[in-house]
Amino acid sequence: MQHNTVGKIIVETLEQAGVKNCYGIVGDTLNHITDAIRHSQIKWVHVRHEEVAAMAAGAESYMTGGLTACAGSCGPGSLHTINGLLEAHRNRSPVVMIATQVALTELGMEFPQEVDLASIFKTCSHFCATIYHPSQARRLTAQAAQAAINLRGVAVLIVPGDLAGKCVAPGLPFSAHHPQPVYSPSEAELDEMAHLLLSSERLALYCGSGCADAHAEIVELARRLKAPVAHTSRAKDFIEPDNPFNVGMTGMLGIESGYHATQECDTLLLLGADFAWTSFYPHRATILQVDNQATHLGRRHPVKLGVVGDIRTTLQKLLPRLPERQDDNFLQECLKLHQKSLHWLAEQEKPGHNGLIHPQYLVKLIDQMAADDAFLVGDSGTAMVWLLRHTTANGKRRTLASLIHGTMANAMPEALGIKNAFPHRQVIAICGDGGLSMLMGDLLTIVQEGLDIKIVILNNSALDFVEIEQKTEGLMNAFTDLHNPDWVKMAEAIGFKGLRVEHADQLPEAVAQWLAESGPMLLDVKVNQYELVMPPTVTTGEVLHTALYSAKAILSGHGGEVVELIESNFLRR
């Protein structure tokens, strides 16, 4: 009887666990595994850089909710995935990484390309194990898949190259399991939470990505308690649509109304939110927190009551304990401010003087013309700010940005993974020129895979977000300039269609053409180089630091930049 090989067992077990795509670059220690993939239903997506492989796999998993895989060859190939794996892990995306290693017989001998992969990958995974004997292949692969699916994150399977082709005798049929437990607080905790909520006069809800399946319950809770609903950036897709109590985001990327609701309340209910910046929590309010992980309770700011539960289940049990309140003064105050905040955003979404293109105007045009169920992915930096502030959540669209790991160059690789998983839906990558240039080799993958991805470049010839950080600290911007290629010529040379826009009057027609074209297309837009990202509130320190930058710029002969900064941000209307 012919035995299966370790490579075939790994692939078969992953396929049974739901893996449909595996991203990577082939290499000697991977050969038996990629050969097994060739004979399976799993699709091998051949990228040009392994970091892209991990980012694409994580984005696919984030949007589908299912298990995805990536792979790297021994040493350097596997190490290249580390940044993308950290991105996936911090996004709680189930990914199995197949990290092949030098031959088992050479481990510990400082063999060429040998790396202690386990000590490295344990920092970005829930599970990390090495197959030391062929008989372990099915069991460890099942455990890796099960950990990734249920703990929501990365699992790493390290496979010595000389084991992948070894035969495996028939053994126990291990497979991954995906139970669906339901968590809720105790009856006593629910009673205490209801009492605290009903005792409040100025109550606000602050919702995070843990609220993804609880939209109806949150709206009903807000209706009964007459509470404004603020949300994190990651919860935009789930909280904004069809929510008359929504007052927007808070935090660095937020708007004034979201910030006001969370700062001026006397009781704040955190629902599935693990927002990291302590300064955006109210310091005089009573804070209650519901999260499905006990380790998250009170770790960002002290809370009076912290309970463990799924948001939807918890609210379904909490709502019968809450009669409808009549006092809606705080709610109306916040809703009125929300309308003011929306007007503030709309004022930014206009063409600039003399054809100047504000990036907010560009992103709003994309928002207006994109498909109702489009995926919109933004690079870390100003691109993600404009994406989150100036696009509309409608319950069908999805957005993605590197909000926890904060890595550069995420948009194009993540768009690649999403489009591979959803070939019939529109996928748009909003890229910074710095971000796209970092991993632009995988534009070739988009062409090779025939993926109809629309890429727009916010071309300001600078690492813009870094410049803003430097200026608001009172520093002269340094080492942020970018010397860019002719993006359109480069795109056309590799198989993209390309279009460049330098004047605001040309933009509506160009965006429409860009979105209407079939196949991969790149839109290069020369946007305002001096655009500022304004926080929801401006502190005295930030004003003083920006003034200090202005003084330094003038004294060092860069007074023209100060004039441009003022004209393009404060005299635009």
Coordinates of C-alpha atoms in Angstrom, one line a residue:
M1 CA 0.0 0.0 0.0
Q2 CA 1.3 3.4 -1.0
H3 CA 1.8 5.8 2.0
N4 CA 1.1 9.5 2.0
T5 CA 4.0 11.9 2.4
V6 CA 4.3 14.5 5.2
G7 CA 3.7 17.3 2.6
K8 CA 0.5 15.6 1.4
I9 CA -0.7 15.1 4.9
I10 CA -0.2 18.8 5.8
V11 CA -2.0 19.9 2.7
E12 CA -4.8 17.5 3.1
T13 CA -5.4 18.5 6.7
L14 CA -5.4 22.2 5.9
E15 CA -7.8 21.6 3.0
Q16 CA -10.1 19.8 5.4
A17 CA -9.9 22.7 7.8
G18 CA -11.1 25.1 5.1
V19 CA -8.0 26.6 3.5
K20 CA -8.7 27.6 -0.1
N21 CA -5.5 29.7 -0.9
C22 CA -1.9 29.5 0.1
Y23 CA 0.4 32.5 -0.6
G24 CA 4.2 32.2 -1.0
I25 CA 7.3 31.8 -3.0
V26 CA 8.5 28.3 -3.9
G27 CA 11.9 27.1 -2.7
D28 CA 13.9 23.9 -2.2
T29 CA 12.6 23.0 1.3
L30 CA 9.1 23.8 0.2
N31 CA 9.1 21.7 -3.0
H32 CA 7.3 18.6 -1.6
I33 CA 4.6 20.8 0.0
T34 CA 4.0 22.9 -3.1
D35 CA 3.8 19.7 -5.2
A36 CA 1.1 18.4 -2.8
I37 CA -0.7 21.7 -3.2
R38 CA -0.5 21.3 -7.0
H39 CA -2.5 18.1 -6.6
S40 CA -5.1 19.5 -4.2
Q41 CA -8.0 22.0 -4.4
I42 CA -5.9 24.7 -2.6
K43 CA -4.8 27.4 -4.9
W44 CA -1.1 28.4 -4.8
V45 CA -0.7 32.2 -5.2
H46 CA 2.8 33.0 -6.3
V47 CA 3.8 36.3 -4.9
R48 CA 7.1 38.2 -5.3
H49 CA 7.8 38.9 -1.6
E50 CA 6.9 36.7 1.3
E51 CA 5.8 39.7 3.4
V52 CA 3.1 40.2 0.8
A53 CA 2.2 36.6 1.1
A54 CA 1.5 36.9 4.8
M55 CA -0.4 40.2 4.4
A56 CA -2.5 38.9 1.6
A57 CA -3.4 35.8 3.6
G58 CA -4.3 37.8 6.6
A59 CA -6.5 40.2 4.7
E60 CA -8.3 37.3 3.0
S61 CA -8.9 35.7 6.4
Y62 CA -10.0 39.0 7.9
M63 CA -12.7 39.4 5.3
T64 CA -13.9 35.8 4.9
G65 CA -13.6 34.8 8.6
G66 CA -12.1 31.5 7.4
L67 CA -8.7 29.9 7.5
T68 CA -6.0 30.9 5.1
A69 CA -2.4 29.8 4.6
C70 CA 1.0 31.2 3.6
A71 CA 4.4 29.5 3.3
G72 CA 8.1 30.4 3.3
S73 CA 11.2 28.4 2.5
C74 CA 14.0 27.9 5.0
G75 CA 15.7 30.8 6.7
P76 CA 15.3 34.0 4.7
G77 CA 12.0 33.1 2.9
S78 CA 10.2 32.3 6.2
L79 CA 11.7 35.3 7.9
H80 CA 10.3 37.6 5.2
T81 CA 6.8 36.8 6.4
I82 CA 7.2 38.1 9.9
N83 CA 5.8 41.6 9.4
G84 CA 2.7 40.3 7.6
L85 CA 2.2 37.7 10.2
L86 CA 2.2 40.3 13.0
E87 CA -0.3 42.3 11.0
A88 CA -2.6 39.2 10.6
H89 CA -2.1 38.2 14.2
R90 CA -3.0 41.6 15.6
N91 CA -6.0 41.7 13.3
R92 CA -7.1 38.4 14.8
S93 CA -7.1 36.8 11.3
P94 CA -6.8 32.9 11.3
V95 CA -3.7 32.1 9.3
V96 CA -1.5 29.0 9.2
M97 CA 2.1 29.7 8.3
I98 CA 4.1 26.8 6.9
A99 CA 7.7 27.7 7.7
T100 CA 10.1 25.2 6.2
Q101 CA 13.5 24.6 7.8
V102 CA 16.9 23.2 7.0
A103 CA 17.2 19.4 7.2
L104 CA 16.5 17.9 10.6
T105 CA 20.0 16.3 10.5
E106 CA 21.6 19.7 10.2
L107 CA 19.7 21.6 12.9
G108 CA 22.0 23.1 15.5
M109 CA 25.1 23.0 13.2
E110 CA 25.0 26.6 12.0
F111 CA 24.1 25.2 8.6
P112 CA 23.6 27.8 5.8
Q113 CA 20.2 29.5 6.1
E114 CA 19.5 27.9 9.4
V115 CA 17.5 30.2 11.7
D116 CA 15.9 29.5 15.1
L117 CA 12.4 29.9 13.6
A118 CA 10.5 28.8 16.7
S119 CA 11.9 31.5 19.0
I120 CA 11.0 34.2 16.4
F121 CA 7.5 33.0 15.3
K122 CA 6.4 32.4 18.9
T123 CA 6.2 36.2 19.2
C124 CA 3.5 36.5 16.6
S125 CA 1.4 33.3 17.0
H126 CA -0.9 31.4 19.2
F127 CA 0.7 28.1 18.2
C128 CA 4.2 27.3 17.0
A129 CA 5.5 23.7 16.7
T130 CA 8.1 21.8 14.7
I131 CA 7.4 18.4 13.1
Y132 CA 10.3 16.2 14.2
H133 CA 8.9 12.9 12.9
P134 CA 6.6 12.0 10.0
S135 CA 4.0 10.5 12.3
Q136 CA 3.4 13.9 13.9
A137 CA 2.4 15.6 10.6
R138 CA -1.4 15.2 10.7
R139 CA -1.8 15.8 14.4
L140 CA 0.3 19.0 14.6
T141 CA -1.2 20.4 11.4
A142 CA -4.7 19.8 12.9
Q143 CA -3.6 21.5 16.1
A144 CA -2.2 24.5 14.2
A145 CA -5.4 24.9 12.2
Q146 CA -7.5 24.5 15.3
A147 CA -5.5 27.1 17.2
A148 CA -5.7 29.7 14.3
I149 CA -9.4 29.3 13.9
N150 CA -10.5 29.3 17.5
L151 CA -7.9 31.7 19.0
R152 CA -8.3 34.0 16.0
G153 CA -4.7 34.6 14.9
V154 CA -1.6 33.0 13.5
A155 CA -0.4 29.4 13.9
V156 CA 3.0 28.4 12.7
L157 CA 4.0 24.9 11.5
I158 CA 7.8 24.4 11.2
V159 CA 8.7 21.7 8.7
P160 CA 12.3 20.5 8.2
G161 CA 13.0 20.2 4.5
D162 CA 14.0 16.5 4.6
L163 CA 10.8 15.5 6.3
A164 CA 8.3 16.9 3.8
G165 CA 8.9 14.1 1.3
K166 CA 9.0 11.3 3.9
C167 CA 6.3 8.7 3.8
V168 CA 3.7 8.5 6.6
A169 CA 2.1 5.3 7.7
P170 CA -1.7 5.4 8.2
G171 CA -2.5 6.8 11.7
L172 CA -5.3 8.4 13.7
P173 CA -7.5 10.7 11.7
F174 CA -6.8 14.0 13.5
S175 CA -8.7 17.0 12.2
A176 CA -9.3 20.6 13.3
H177 CA -12.5 21.4 15.2
H178 CA -14.3 24.7 15.3
P179 CA -16.8 24.8 18.3
Q180 CA -19.1 27.8 18.7
P181 CA -19.4 28.5 22.4
V182 CA -21.6 31.3 23.7
Y183 CA -20.3 33.6 26.5
S184 CA -22.4 35.9 28.7
P185 CA -22.0 37.5 32.1
S186 CA -23.7 36.0 35.2
E187 CA -27.2 37.1 36.2
A188 CA -25.8 39.1 39.1
E189 CA -23.4 40.9 36.8
L190 CA -26.1 41.7 34.3
D191 CA -28.3 43.1 37.2
E192 CA -25.4 45.3 38.4
M193 CA -24.7 46.5 34.9
A194 CA -28.4 47.4 34.4
H195 CA -28.4 49.3 37.7
L196 CA -25.3 51.3 36.8
L197 CA -26.6 52.2 33.4
L198 CA -30.0 53.3 34.6
S199 CA -28.4 55.4 37.3
S200 CA -26.5 57.5 34.7
E201 CA -27.7 60.9 33.4
R202 CA -25.2 61.3 30.6
L203 CA -24.5 57.9 29.2
A204 CA -22.5 57.0 26.1
L205 CA -21.7 53.7 24.3
Y206 CA -18.2 53.2 22.9
C207 CA -18.2 50.3 20.4
G208 CA -15.2 48.3 19.0
S209 CA -14.7 45.6 16.4
G210 CA -16.1 43.0 18.9
C211 CA -19.6 44.4 18.0
A212 CA -19.4 43.0 14.4
D213 CA -22.5 40.9 14.7
A214 CA -24.5 43.0 17.2
H215 CA -25.7 46.0 15.2
A216 CA -29.4 45.5 15.9
E217 CA -28.8 45.0 19.6
I218 CA -26.6 48.1 19.9
V219 CA -29.1 50.3 18.1
E220 CA -31.9 49.0 20.4
L221 CA -29.7 49.6 23.5
A222 CA -29.0 53.2 22.4
R223 CA -32.7 53.8 21.7
R224 CA -33.8 52.6 25.1
L225 CA -31.0 54.4 27.0
K226 CA -31.1 57.5 24.8
A227 CA -27.3 57.1 24.5
P228 CA -25.0 58.4 21.7
V229 CA -22.9 55.7 20.1
A230 CA -19.2 56.4 19.4
H231 CA -17.0 53.8 17.9
T232 CA -13.4 52.9 17.2
S233 CA -11.9 53.0 13.7
R234 CA -12.1 49.2 13.3
A235 CA -15.8 49.2 14.1
K236 CA -16.7 51.7 11.4
D237 CA -18.2 49.0 9.1
F238 CA -20.4 47.6 11.8
I239 CA -21.6 50.6 13.8
E240 CA -22.2 53.5 11.3
P241 CA -24.8 52.0 8.9
D242 CA -28.5 52.7 9.6
N243 CA -27.7 53.9 13.1
P244 CA -29.5 57.1 14.1
F245 CA -27.6 57.2 17.3
N246 CA -24.1 57.2 15.7
V247 CA -21.9 60.1 16.6
G248 CA -18.7 58.9 14.8
M249 CA -15.2 57.9 15.7
T250 CA -13.1 59.1 18.5
G251 CA -9.3 58.7 19.0
M252 CA -6.6 60.3 16.8
L253 CA -8.5 59.6 13.6
G254 CA -11.9 60.6 15.0
I255 CA -14.1 63.6 14.9
E256 CA -15.3 66.1 17.5
S257 CA -18.7 64.6 18.2
G258 CA -17.3 61.1 18.9
Y259 CA -14.7 62.6 21.2
H260 CA -17.2 64.8 23.0
A261 CA -19.6 61.9 23.6
T262 CA -16.9 59.8 25.3
Q263 CA -15.3 62.7 27.2
E264 CA -18.4 64.5 28.5
C265 CA -20.5 61.5 29.6
D266 CA -20.8 60.4 33.3
T267 CA -21.0 56.7 32.4
L268 CA -19.3 55.0 29.4
L269 CA -20.1 51.5 28.3
L270 CA -17.3 49.9 26.4
L271 CA -18.6 47.1 24.1
G272 CA -16.0 44.9 22.4
A273 CA -13.5 47.8 22.4
D274 CA -9.9 47.5 23.4
F275 CA -8.8 51.0 22.3
A276 CA -5.2 51.5 23.3
W277 CA -4.8 55.3 24.0
T278 CA -5.6 56.1 27.6
S279 CA -5.8 59.8 26.9
F280 CA -9.0 59.3 25.0
Y281 CA -10.9 57.7 27.9
P282 CA -12.9 60.0 30.3
H283 CA -11.1 60.3 33.7
R284 CA -14.2 61.3 35.7
A285 CA -16.8 58.9 34.3
T286 CA -17.9 55.5 35.5
I287 CA -16.7 53.0 33.0
L288 CA -18.3 49.6 32.3
Q289 CA -16.7 47.1 30.0
V290 CA -17.9 44.0 28.1
D291 CA -15.4 41.9 26.3
N292 CA -15.1 38.2 25.3
Q293 CA -11.5 38.1 26.8
A294 CA -11.1 38.6 30.5
T295 CA -7.5 39.8 30.0
H296 CA -8.8 42.9 28.1
L297 CA -10.9 44.1 31.1
G298 CA -9.5 47.3 32.5
R299 CA -6.1 47.0 30.8
R300 CA -6.4 50.4 28.9
H301 CA -8.1 52.4 31.7
P302 CA -9.6 51.4 35.1
V303 CA -13.2 50.3 35.0
K304 CA -15.8 50.0 37.7
L305 CA -17.4 46.8 36.3
G306 CA -15.8 44.5 33.8
V307 CA -17.7 41.4 32.5
V308 CA -16.9 38.6 30.0
G309 CA -19.3 37.9 27.2
D310 CA -20.0 38.0 23.5
I311 CA -21.5 41.4 22.8
R312 CA -24.6 40.2 21.0
T313 CA -25.4 37.5 23.6
T314 CA -24.7 39.9 26.5
L315 CA -27.0 42.7 25.1
Q316 CA -29.8 40.2 24.4
K317 CA -29.8 39.3 28.1
L318 CA -29.3 42.9 29.2
L319 CA -32.0 44.6 27.2
P320 CA -35.0 43.0 29.1
R321 CA -33.6 44.6 32.3
L322 CA -33.6 48.1 30.8
P323 CA -36.9 50.1 30.6
E324 CA -36.9 53.0 28.0
R325 CA -35.5 56.3 29.4
Q326 CA -37.2 59.6 28.5
D327 CA -34.3 62.0 29.1
D328 CA -32.5 62.5 25.8
N329 CA -30.7 65.8 26.4
F330 CA -27.2 64.4 26.2
L331 CA -28.1 62.3 23.1
Q332 CA -29.5 65.4 21.4
E333 CA -26.4 67.4 22.4
C334 CA -24.1 64.8 20.8
L335 CA -26.2 64.4 17.7
K336 CA -26.3 68.1 17.1
L337 CA -22.5 68.2 17.4
H338 CA -22.3 65.2 15.0
Q339 CA -24.0 67.2 12.3
K340 CA -21.5 70.0 12.9
S341 CA -18.7 67.4 12.6
L342 CA -20.1 66.1 9.3
H343 CA -20.3 69.6 8.0
W344 CA -16.6 70.1 8.9
L345 CA -15.7 66.9 7.0
A346 CA -17.8 68.0 4.0
E347 CA -15.9 71.3 3.8
Q348 CA -12.7 69.4 3.3
E349 CA -14.2 67.3 0.5
K350 CA -14.0 70.1 -2.1
P351 CA -11.6 71.1 -4.9
G352 CA -8.8 73.4 -3.8
H353 CA -7.8 76.8 -5.2
N354 CA -6.1 76.9 -8.6
G355 CA -6.8 73.2 -9.2
L356 CA -5.2 72.0 -5.9
I357 CA -6.3 68.4 -5.1
H358 CA -7.0 67.8 -1.5
P359 CA -6.8 64.1 -0.7
Q360 CA -10.2 64.3 1.1
Y361 CA -11.8 65.4 -2.2
L362 CA -10.2 62.5 -4.0
V363 CA -11.4 59.9 -1.4
K364 CA -14.9 61.4 -1.3
L365 CA -15.1 61.0 -5.1
I366 CA -14.1 57.4 -4.8
D367 CA -16.7 56.9 -2.1
Q368 CA -19.4 58.4 -4.3
M369 CA -18.5 56.3 -7.4
A370 CA -17.3 53.0 -5.9
A371 CA -19.6 50.0 -5.9
D372 CA -22.0 49.6 -3.0
D373 CA -20.2 46.4 -1.9
A374 CA -16.7 47.5 -2.6
F375 CA -13.7 46.7 -0.4
L376 CA -11.6 49.8 0.4
V377 CA -8.1 49.3 1.8
G378 CA -5.9 52.1 3.0
D379 CA -2.2 52.4 3.6
S380 CA -1.0 53.2 7.0
G381 CA -0.6 57.0 7.4
T382 CA -2.7 59.7 5.9
A383 CA -4.3 57.3 3.4
M384 CA -6.1 55.4 6.2
V385 CA -7.2 58.7 7.8
W386 CA -8.9 59.9 4.7
L387 CA -10.4 56.4 4.1
L388 CA -11.9 56.2 7.5
R389 CA -13.1 59.8 7.7
H390 CA -14.4 60.3 4.1
T391 CA -16.0 57.1 3.0
T392 CA -19.5 55.9 3.8
A393 CA -20.3 52.7 5.6
N394 CA -23.5 51.2 4.3
G395 CA -23.5 47.6 5.7
K396 CA -22.2 46.1 2.5
R397 CA -18.8 47.8 2.0
R398 CA -15.8 46.8 4.0
T399 CA -12.8 48.8 4.9
L400 CA -9.3 47.7 6.1
A401 CA -6.3 49.6 7.4
S402 CA -3.3 48.7 9.5
L403 CA -4.8 50.2 12.7
I404 CA -3.1 48.0 15.3
H405 CA 0.2 47.0 13.9
G406 CA 0.6 50.3 12.0
T407 CA 2.8 48.9 9.2
M408 CA 3.6 50.7 6.0
A409 CA 2.8 49.2 2.6
N410 CA -0.2 47.2 3.7
A411 CA -2.9 48.4 1.2
M412 CA -1.8 46.8 -2.1
P413 CA -0.9 43.3 -0.6
E414 CA -4.1 43.2 1.4
A415 CA -6.1 44.2 -1.7
L416 CA -4.4 41.3 -3.5
G417 CA -5.6 38.8 -0.9
I418 CA -9.1 40.2 -0.7
K419 CA -9.6 40.2 -4.5
N420 CA -8.3 36.7 -4.7
A421 CA -11.0 35.6 -2.3
F422 CA -13.8 37.8 -3.8
P423 CA -13.1 37.9 -7.5
H424 CA -16.5 39.4 -8.4
R425 CA -16.4 42.3 -6.0
Q426 CA -14.7 45.6 -6.5
V427 CA -11.4 46.0 -4.6
I428 CA -9.8 49.5 -4.2
A429 CA -6.3 50.1 -2.7
I430 CA -5.7 53.7 -1.5
C431 CA -1.9 53.8 -1.4
G432 CA 0.6 56.3 -0.2
D433 CA 3.6 56.8 -2.6
G434 CA 5.9 55.6 0.2
G435 CA 3.8 52.6 0.9
L436 CA 3.4 51.4 -2.6
S437 CA 7.0 51.9 -3.5
M438 CA 8.0 49.7 -0.5
L439 CA 6.5 46.5 -1.9
M440 CA 5.7 47.5 -5.5
G441 CA 7.3 44.3 -6.9
D442 CA 4.0 42.6 -6.2
L443 CA 2.2 44.7 -8.7
L444 CA 3.6 42.0 -11.0
T445 CA 1.6 39.4 -8.9
I446 CA -1.6 41.3 -9.6
V447 CA -0.9 41.2 -13.3
Q448 CA 0.2 37.5 -13.2
E449 CA -2.9 36.5 -11.3
G450 CA -5.2 38.5 -13.5
L451 CA -6.7 40.4 -10.6
D452 CA -8.9 43.4 -11.4
I453 CA -7.6 45.7 -8.6
K454 CA -7.9 49.4 -8.7
I455 CA -4.9 51.2 -7.1
V456 CA -4.8 55.0 -6.4
I457 CA -1.7 56.7 -5.3
L458 CA -1.8 59.8 -3.1
N459 CA 1.3 61.2 -4.6
N460 CA 2.7 63.9 -2.4
S461 CA 6.4 63.0 -2.9
A462 CA 6.8 62.5 0.9
L463 CA 6.2 60.3 3.9
D464 CA 3.4 62.6 4.7
F465 CA 2.2 61.3 8.1
V466 CA 5.8 61.3 9.4
E467 CA 6.1 64.9 8.2
I468 CA 3.0 65.8 10.1
E469 CA 4.3 64.1 13.3
Q470 CA 7.6 66.0 13.0
K471 CA 5.8 69.4 12.5
T472 CA 3.4 68.9 15.4
E473 CA 6.5 68.1 17.6
G474 CA 8.0 71.5 16.6
L475 CA 10.6 69.8 14.4
M476 CA 11.7 70.6 10.9
N477 CA 10.7 67.7 8.6
A478 CA 13.7 65.6 7.7
F479 CA 14.4 62.5 5.5
T480 CA 10.8 62.3 4.4
D481 CA 11.2 63.3 0.7
L482 CA 10.5 60.8 -2.0
H483 CA 11.8 60.8 -5.5
N484 CA 9.1 58.9 -7.3
P485 CA 9.1 57.3 -10.7
D486 CA 6.6 58.0 -13.5
W487 CA 4.0 55.8 -11.9
V488 CA 1.9 55.6 -15.1
K489 CA 4.8 54.6 -17.3
M490 CA 5.9 52.0 -14.8
A491 CA 2.4 50.6 -14.5
E492 CA 2.0 50.3 -18.2
A493 CA 5.4 48.6 -18.5
I494 CA 4.2 45.7 -16.3
G495 CA 0.7 45.3 -17.6
F496 CA -1.4 47.8 -15.7
K497 CA -3.4 50.6 -17.3
G498 CA -2.4 54.0 -15.9
L499 CA -3.8 57.5 -15.6
R500 CA -2.3 60.6 -13.9
V501 CA -4.2 63.6 -12.6
E502 CA -2.6 66.9 -11.5
H503 CA -5.6 69.3 -11.5
A504 CA -8.8 69.1 -9.5
D505 CA -11.0 69.8 -12.5
Q506 CA -9.8 66.6 -14.1
L507 CA -10.4 64.4 -11.1
P508 CA -14.2 63.4 -11.4
E509 CA -13.8 62.2 -14.9
A510 CA -10.5 60.4 -14.2
V511 CA -11.9 58.6 -11.1
A512 CA -15.0 57.5 -13.1
Q513 CA -12.7 56.2 -15.9
W514 CA -10.4 54.5 -13.5
L515 CA -13.2 52.6 -11.8
A516 CA -14.9 51.7 -15.0
E517 CA -11.9 50.1 -16.7
S518 CA -11.6 46.3 -16.7
G519 CA -8.4 44.8 -15.4
P520 CA -5.8 46.2 -13.0
M521 CA -5.5 50.0 -13.2
L522 CA -3.4 52.6 -11.4
L523 CA -4.5 56.2 -10.8
D524 CA -1.6 58.5 -9.9
V525 CA -3.0 61.7 -8.3
K526 CA -0.8 64.7 -7.3
V527 CA -2.3 65.7 -4.0
N528 CA -1.6 68.6 -1.7
Q529 CA 1.8 68.1 -0.2
Y530 CA 1.0 70.3 2.8
E531 CA -2.3 68.7 3.9
L532 CA -2.7 68.4 7.7
V533 CA -4.5 65.7 9.6
M534 CA -6.5 67.6 12.1
P535 CA -7.3 65.7 15.4
P536 CA -10.8 65.8 16.9
T537 CA -9.6 68.5 19.3
V538 CA -6.5 70.6 19.1
T539 CA -4.4 71.1 22.3
T540 CA -2.4 74.1 23.3
G541 CA 0.7 72.1 23.1
E542 CA 0.0 71.0 19.5
V543 CA -0.6 74.7 18.5
L544 CA 2.7 75.8 20.2
H545 CA 4.7 73.0 18.5
T546 CA 3.3 73.8 15.1
A547 CA 4.1 77.4 15.7
L548 CA 7.6 76.4 16.7
Y549 CA 8.0 74.5 13.4
S550 CA 6.8 77.5 11.5
A551 CA 9.4 79.7 13.2
K552 CA 12.2 77.3 12.5
A553 CA 11.1 76.9 8.9
I554 CA 11.1 80.6 8.3
L555 CA 14.5 81.1 10.0
S556 CA 16.0 78.3 7.9
G557 CA 14.8 79.7 4.6
H558 CA 11.7 77.5 4.2
G559 CA 9.1 80.3 4.7
G560 CA 7.3 79.2 1.5
E561 CA 6.4 75.9 3.1
V562 CA 4.7 77.7 6.0
V563 CA 2.7 79.9 3.5
E564 CA 1.7 76.7 1.6
L565 CA 0.7 75.0 4.9
I566 CA -1.5 77.9 5.9
E567 CA -3.1 78.5 2.5
S568 CA -3.9 74.9 1.8
N569 CA -5.3 74.0 5.2
F570 CA -6.8 77.2 6.7
L571 CA -7.6 79.4 3.6
R572 CA -9.0 76.8 1.4
R573 CA -12.5 78.2 1.3

